[in-house]
Amino acid sequence: MHKSSWQNRRHGRRSHSQNPWFRQHGSNERHNAEAQQSPRHSSHCDDEAPSTSSGTAGSSSVPDLPGYYYDPEKKRYFRLLPGHNNCNPLTKESIRQKEMESKRLQLLEQEDKQGKKIARLGFNASSLLQKSKLGFLNVTSYCRLAHELRVSCMQRKKVQIQSSDPSALASDRFNLILADTNSDRLFTVNDVKVGGSKYGIINLRGLKTPALRVHMHENLYFTNRKVNAVCWASLNHLDSHILLCLMGIAETPGCATLLPASLFVSSHPAGGDRPGMLCSFRIPGAWSCAWSLNIQANNCFSTGLSRRVLVTSVVTGHRQSFGTSSDVLAQQFALMAPLLFNGCRSGEIFAIDLRCRNQGKGWQATRLFHDSAVTSVQILQEEQCVMASDMAGTIKLWDLRTTKCIRQYEGHVNEYAHLPLHVHEEEGIVVAVGQDCYTRIWSLHDAQLLRTIPSPHPTSKADIPSVAFSSRLGGFQGAPGLLMAVRQDLYCFSYS
């Protein structure tokens, strides 16, 4: 009796194992059992690093366990660690970093292979020329679309930088670059390996294909203080000086310093700017600065402080102070109207009427609002519109007459960084570098994203590229293009 029942149970197990449905069902149960047991063993240090390709969310057969990451290549779970103090630090941040690096390498490979990035369907030189001949495009629209087409065809080339100290070029890292009005000079702030910052000016007149060679003029001065803001200043002539806002440290107060551009030239011409002509103004904690080319505020510059704006005359030293409700992170003077536009940490954008006294009322001419801290303010040429970007990655074009947003530019990435915005009306484009290290170019007129350029170096919050775009790189006879500085390298994306 017992023997026959034992044989029946044995026969039943054999029949189940031969049935394909039971075989598949049993394997799934074993797989789930192994998946639940593997986290206990994976908490120890593993000798080989797991791949970080995302497989948990995409596979319905693999359960998503909180605090663990499933690697589809190794078919096992790995524990997500809270920090980097383990011999195998697998965190959500490291997984995200590897995925971003993989995407960046793919985009770089595509750019090298394809060469041309067409932003609009049917958008090529032949169709553009045909529409122009048929009268479907006026001259302005044709020039704008031609610039957009050339932007999509820009190729990356590395620029050779010559200097009297080649060892410094190999170690110092670019922090920011800023082109002057004529785009024949590039002011640079470099982070020195031993600590602090060093300034230089790159002459762009040698920026011609096929040999892209430029020379960097350096000075002997460097500072151990952080550079919060910088702009070109026209004191003696156009772009004769550089205005720097330095953060104070310890017992040294913050200041705004005017450096003559001639400091960066080895030989000083007779009657030219001398190194002794530099001047400094004690200004605590300036977040931003701007130089005025308005005739009603001649030889003046502004600095945005914590809850205050200072407008200072370089000649007389006279100051006007305007109280604000928040830190002022971005500034720009209007050229025709006597207005100074300011962007605040609170998201407010307001204009100061420079004709009003600081004690008077009604000096706020315009008020606009973003949902996050405003990092850049750019006034368009006719001074009827202003463009602003914020720390939420939002870029908006505002109509100053109606105080309404008329266009928004999607795709910019920012979470907390103080990132600039570049507007070029002649080419009809907008350029911005995101916190993800991607340089994006939009059409100014319809907010179409024309180009997304990955960084030539791995993505890092400490290596966000600094860019400068101009229609005449290297002077009036130069070609349009984009300059990108990242780490120790300078790249040129010129029109083909």
PDB file of C-alpha atoms in Angstrom, residues 15-179:
ATOM      1  CA  SER A  15       4.921  13.508 -15.673  1.00  0.00           C
ATOM      2  CA  HIS A  16       5.062  17.090 -14.445  1.00  0.00           C
ATOM      3  CA  SER A  17       8.704  17.439 -15.406  1.00  0.00           C
ATOM      4  CA  GLN A  18       7.991  16.130 -18.904  1.00  0.00           C
ATOM      5  CA  ASN A  19       5.095  18.568 -19.380  1.00  0.00           C
ATOM      6  CA  PRO A  20       6.452  21.796 -21.009  1.00  0.00           C
ATOM      7  CA  TRP A  21       4.003  24.018 -19.095  1.00  0.00           C
ATOM      8  CA  PHE A  22       5.117  22.677 -15.727  1.00  0.00           C
ATOM      9  CA  ARG A  23       8.786  22.860 -16.809  1.00  0.00           C
ATOM     10  CA  GLN A  24       8.490  26.555 -17.705  1.00  0.00           C
ATOM     11  CA  HIS A  25       6.474  27.322 -14.575  1.00  0.00           C
ATOM     12  CA  GLY A  26       8.999  25.560 -12.365  1.00  0.00           C
ATOM     13  CA  SER A  27      11.940  27.424 -13.900  1.00  0.00           C
ATOM     14  CA  ASN A  28      10.229  30.746 -13.231  1.00  0.00           C
ATOM     15  CA  GLU A  29       9.718  29.789  -9.598  1.00  0.00           C
ATOM     16  CA  ARG A  30      13.377  28.820  -9.221  1.00  0.00           C
ATOM     17  CA  HIS A  31      14.458  32.078 -10.912  1.00  0.00           C
ATOM     18  CA  ASN A  32      12.351  34.136  -8.518  1.00  0.00           C
ATOM     19  CA  ALA A  33      13.691  32.185  -5.562  1.00  0.00           C
ATOM     20  CA  GLU A  34      17.273  32.848  -6.663  1.00  0.00           C
ATOM     21  CA  ALA A  35      16.456  36.509  -7.169  1.00  0.00           C
ATOM     22  CA  GLN A  36      15.216  36.806  -3.591  1.00  0.00           C
ATOM     23  CA  GLN A  37      18.287  35.052  -2.203  1.00  0.00           C
ATOM     24  CA  SER A  38      20.914  36.927  -4.258  1.00  0.00           C
ATOM     25  CA  PRO A  39      20.687  40.298  -2.395  1.00  0.00           C
ATOM     26  CA  ARG A  40      21.943  38.661   0.805  1.00  0.00           C
ATOM     27  CA  HIS A  41      25.073  37.441  -0.984  1.00  0.00           C
ATOM     28  CA  SER A  42      25.632  40.592  -3.077  1.00  0.00           C
ATOM     29  CA  SER A  43      26.056  42.789  -0.020  1.00  0.00           C
ATOM     30  CA  HIS A  44      29.656  41.599   0.176  1.00  0.00           C
ATOM     31  CA  CYS A  45      32.425  43.078  -1.961  1.00  0.00           C
ATOM     32  CA  ASP A  46      32.399  41.671  -5.528  1.00  0.00           C
ATOM     33  CA  ASP A  47      35.578  41.244  -7.515  1.00  0.00           C
ATOM     34  CA  GLU A  48      34.145  42.265 -10.871  1.00  0.00           C
ATOM     35  CA  ALA A  49      32.209  45.476 -11.404  1.00  0.00           C
ATOM     36  CA  PRO A  50      28.692  44.988 -12.756  1.00  0.00           C
ATOM     37  CA  SER A  51      27.350  46.653 -15.866  1.00  0.00           C
ATOM     38  CA  THR A  52      24.996  49.556 -15.270  1.00  0.00           C
ATOM     39  CA  SER A  53      22.614  49.140 -18.196  1.00  0.00           C
ATOM     40  CA  SER A  54      19.057  49.576 -16.995  1.00  0.00           C
ATOM     41  CA  GLY A  55      17.156  46.306 -17.041  1.00  0.00           C
ATOM     42  CA  THR A  56      14.882  46.294 -14.020  1.00  0.00           C
ATOM     43  CA  ALA A  57      12.213  48.617 -15.351  1.00  0.00           C
ATOM     44  CA  GLY A  58      12.219  47.218 -18.868  1.00  0.00           C
ATOM     45  CA  SER A  59      11.794  43.518 -17.946  1.00  0.00           C
ATOM     46  CA  SER A  60       8.463  42.461 -16.479  1.00  0.00           C
ATOM     47  CA  SER A  61       9.763  39.023 -15.360  1.00  0.00           C
ATOM     48  CA  VAL A  62      12.367  40.570 -13.018  1.00  0.00           C
ATOM     49  CA  PRO A  63      10.906  42.103  -9.842  1.00  0.00           C
ATOM     50  CA  ASP A  64      12.053  45.561  -8.795  1.00  0.00           C
ATOM     51  CA  LEU A  65      13.539  45.331  -5.311  1.00  0.00           C
ATOM     52  CA  PRO A  66      13.969  48.604  -3.383  1.00  0.00           C
ATOM     53  CA  GLY A  67      17.616  49.303  -2.654  1.00  0.00           C
ATOM     54  CA  TYR A  68      18.883  46.815  -5.260  1.00  0.00           C
ATOM     55  CA  TYR A  69      19.847  47.025  -8.922  1.00  0.00           C
ATOM     56  CA  TYR A  70      19.365  44.138 -11.354  1.00  0.00           C
ATOM     57  CA  ASP A  71      22.089  43.725 -13.965  1.00  0.00           C
ATOM     58  CA  PRO A  72      20.652  41.968 -17.071  1.00  0.00           C
ATOM     59  CA  GLU A  73      24.112  41.031 -18.371  1.00  0.00           C
ATOM     60  CA  LYS A  74      25.197  39.223 -15.187  1.00  0.00           C
ATOM     61  CA  LYS A  75      21.590  38.232 -14.381  1.00  0.00           C
ATOM     62  CA  ARG A  76      21.831  39.068 -10.717  1.00  0.00           C
ATOM     63  CA  TYR A  77      21.043  41.773  -8.209  1.00  0.00           C
ATOM     64  CA  PHE A  78      23.530  44.227  -6.746  1.00  0.00           C
ATOM     65  CA  ARG A  79      22.997  46.296  -3.674  1.00  0.00           C
ATOM     66  CA  LEU A  80      22.789  50.083  -4.148  1.00  0.00           C
ATOM     67  CA  LEU A  81      25.121  51.665  -1.617  1.00  0.00           C
ATOM     68  CA  PRO A  82      24.370  55.036   0.016  1.00  0.00           C
ATOM     69  CA  GLY A  83      27.915  56.384  -0.387  1.00  0.00           C
ATOM     70  CA  HIS A  84      31.339  55.785  -1.897  1.00  0.00           C
ATOM     71  CA  ASN A  85      33.025  54.167   1.112  1.00  0.00           C
ATOM     72  CA  ASN A  86      32.705  50.600  -0.170  1.00  0.00           C
ATOM     73  CA  CYS A  87      35.131  48.678  -2.367  1.00  0.00           C
ATOM     74  CA  ASN A  88      32.423  48.333  -5.000  1.00  0.00           C
ATOM     75  CA  PRO A  89      30.484  51.620  -4.771  1.00  0.00           C
ATOM     76  CA  LEU A  90      27.404  51.069  -6.909  1.00  0.00           C
ATOM     77  CA  THR A  91      25.037  53.987  -6.412  1.00  0.00           C
ATOM     78  CA  LYS A  92      22.207  55.513  -8.390  1.00  0.00           C
ATOM     79  CA  GLU A  93      24.506  58.404  -9.233  1.00  0.00           C
ATOM     80  CA  SER A  94      27.176  56.099 -10.667  1.00  0.00           C
ATOM     81  CA  ILE A  95      24.565  54.211 -12.697  1.00  0.00           C
ATOM     82  CA  ARG A  96      23.228  57.483 -14.099  1.00  0.00           C
ATOM     83  CA  GLN A  97      26.777  58.682 -14.810  1.00  0.00           C
ATOM     84  CA  LYS A  98      27.605  55.537 -16.809  1.00  0.00           C
ATOM     85  CA  GLU A  99      24.393  55.788 -18.817  1.00  0.00           C
ATOM     86  CA  MET A 100      25.102  59.452 -19.635  1.00  0.00           C
ATOM     87  CA  GLU A 101      28.661  58.611 -20.677  1.00  0.00           C
ATOM     88  CA  SER A 102      27.419  55.842 -22.959  1.00  0.00           C
ATOM     89  CA  LYS A 103      24.939  58.245 -24.580  1.00  0.00           C
ATOM     90  CA  ARG A 104      27.649  60.912 -24.996  1.00  0.00           C
ATOM     91  CA  LEU A 105      29.999  58.477 -26.755  1.00  0.00           C
ATOM     92  CA  GLN A 106      27.209  57.393 -29.092  1.00  0.00           C
ATOM     93  CA  LEU A 107      26.421  61.003 -30.031  1.00  0.00           C
ATOM     94  CA  LEU A 108      30.106  61.764 -30.624  1.00  0.00           C
ATOM     95  CA  GLU A 109      30.376  58.729 -32.886  1.00  0.00           C
ATOM     96  CA  GLN A 110      27.263  59.772 -34.804  1.00  0.00           C
ATOM     97  CA  GLU A 111      28.621  63.299 -35.260  1.00  0.00           C
ATOM     98  CA  ASP A 112      31.926  61.995 -36.607  1.00  0.00           C
ATOM     99  CA  LYS A 113      30.171  59.662 -39.047  1.00  0.00           C
ATOM    100  CA  GLN A 114      27.251  61.763 -40.250  1.00  0.00           C
ATOM    101  CA  GLY A 115      28.843  65.195 -40.222  1.00  0.00           C
ATOM    102  CA  LYS A 116      25.528  66.937 -40.922  1.00  0.00           C
ATOM    103  CA  LYS A 117      22.601  67.304 -38.512  1.00  0.00           C
ATOM    104  CA  ILE A 118      19.402  68.354 -40.236  1.00  0.00           C
ATOM    105  CA  ALA A 119      17.023  69.979 -37.752  1.00  0.00           C
ATOM    106  CA  ARG A 120      14.028  70.339 -40.097  1.00  0.00           C
ATOM    107  CA  LEU A 121      12.494  67.935 -42.589  1.00  0.00           C
ATOM    108  CA  GLY A 122      13.354  68.796 -46.189  1.00  0.00           C
ATOM    109  CA  PHE A 123      15.836  71.371 -44.971  1.00  0.00           C
ATOM    110  CA  ASN A 124      18.815  71.505 -47.349  1.00  0.00           C
ATOM    111  CA  ALA A 125      20.712  74.018 -49.439  1.00  0.00           C
ATOM    112  CA  SER A 126      19.024  73.152 -52.767  1.00  0.00           C
ATOM    113  CA  SER A 127      15.453  73.438 -51.457  1.00  0.00           C
ATOM    114  CA  LEU A 128      16.341  76.657 -49.668  1.00  0.00           C
ATOM    115  CA  LEU A 129      17.751  78.197 -52.835  1.00  0.00           C
ATOM    116  CA  GLN A 130      14.784  77.043 -54.902  1.00  0.00           C
ATOM    117  CA  LYS A 131      12.267  78.564 -52.487  1.00  0.00           C
ATOM    118  CA  SER A 132      14.201  81.822 -52.545  1.00  0.00           C
ATOM    119  CA  LYS A 133      14.175  81.958 -56.361  1.00  0.00           C
ATOM    120  CA  LEU A 134      10.441  81.221 -56.447  1.00  0.00           C
ATOM    121  CA  GLY A 135       9.788  84.097 -54.080  1.00  0.00           C
ATOM    122  CA  PHE A 136       8.613  82.011 -51.127  1.00  0.00           C
ATOM    123  CA  LEU A 137      11.391  83.431 -48.939  1.00  0.00           C
ATOM    124  CA  ASN A 138      12.418  87.040 -48.523  1.00  0.00           C
ATOM    125  CA  VAL A 139      16.040  88.041 -48.018  1.00  0.00           C
ATOM    126  CA  THR A 140      15.798  88.106 -44.220  1.00  0.00           C
ATOM    127  CA  SER A 141      14.207  84.658 -43.969  1.00  0.00           C
ATOM    128  CA  TYR A 142      16.664  83.206 -46.487  1.00  0.00           C
ATOM    129  CA  CYS A 143      19.690  84.497 -44.537  1.00  0.00           C
ATOM    130  CA  ARG A 144      18.263  83.230 -41.252  1.00  0.00           C
ATOM    131  CA  LEU A 145      17.556  79.748 -42.614  1.00  0.00           C
ATOM    132  CA  ALA A 146      20.966  79.655 -44.311  1.00  0.00           C
ATOM    133  CA  HIS A 147      22.602  80.298 -40.936  1.00  0.00           C
ATOM    134  CA  GLU A 148      20.513  77.523 -39.394  1.00  0.00           C
ATOM    135  CA  LEU A 149      21.639  75.140 -42.132  1.00  0.00           C
ATOM    136  CA  ARG A 150      25.282  76.007 -41.548  1.00  0.00           C
ATOM    137  CA  VAL A 151      24.893  75.534 -37.803  1.00  0.00           C
ATOM    138  CA  SER A 152      23.705  71.975 -38.432  1.00  0.00           C
ATOM    139  CA  CYS A 153      26.835  71.315 -40.538  1.00  0.00           C
ATOM    140  CA  MET A 154      29.492  72.630 -38.135  1.00  0.00           C
ATOM    141  CA  GLN A 155      32.430  70.272 -37.587  1.00  0.00           C
ATOM    142  CA  ARG A 156      34.532  70.060 -34.424  1.00  0.00           C
ATOM    143  CA  LYS A 157      38.255  70.813 -34.752  1.00  0.00           C
ATOM    144  CA  LYS A 158      40.811  71.192 -32.005  1.00  0.00           C
ATOM    145  CA  VAL A 159      42.629  74.529 -31.769  1.00  0.00           C
ATOM    146  CA  GLN A 160      46.366  74.622 -31.116  1.00  0.00           C
ATOM    147  CA  ILE A 161      47.177  77.118 -28.364  1.00  0.00           C
ATOM    148  CA  GLN A 162      50.663  78.630 -28.361  1.00  0.00           C
ATOM    149  CA  SER A 163      52.066  80.193 -25.212  1.00  0.00           C
ATOM    150  CA  SER A 164      55.350  81.243 -23.636  1.00  0.00           C
ATOM    151  CA  ASP A 165      54.699  78.653 -20.911  1.00  0.00           C
ATOM    152  CA  PRO A 166      53.558  75.368 -22.559  1.00  0.00           C
ATOM    153  CA  SER A 167      53.662  73.494 -19.237  1.00  0.00           C
ATOM    154  CA  ALA A 168      50.966  75.789 -17.838  1.00  0.00           C
ATOM    155  CA  LEU A 169      48.689  75.008 -20.787  1.00  0.00           C
ATOM    156  CA  ALA A 170      48.912  71.314 -20.004  1.00  0.00           C
ATOM    157  CA  SER A 171      47.922  71.732 -16.353  1.00  0.00           C
ATOM    158  CA  ASP A 172      45.650  74.799 -16.113  1.00  0.00           C
ATOM    159  CA  ARG A 173      41.956  74.210 -16.785  1.00  0.00           C
ATOM    160  CA  PHE A 174      39.597  76.611 -18.532  1.00  0.00           C
ATOM    161  CA  ASN A 175      36.986  78.034 -16.206  1.00  0.00           C
ATOM    162  CA  LEU A 176      35.367  80.496 -18.616  1.00  0.00           C
ATOM    163  CA  ILE A 177      35.959  82.277 -21.916  1.00  0.00           C
ATOM    164  CA  LEU A 178      34.510  85.614 -23.050  1.00  0.00           C
ATOM    165  CA  ALA A 179      34.885  87.102 -26.541  1.00  0.00           C
TER     166      ALA A 179
END
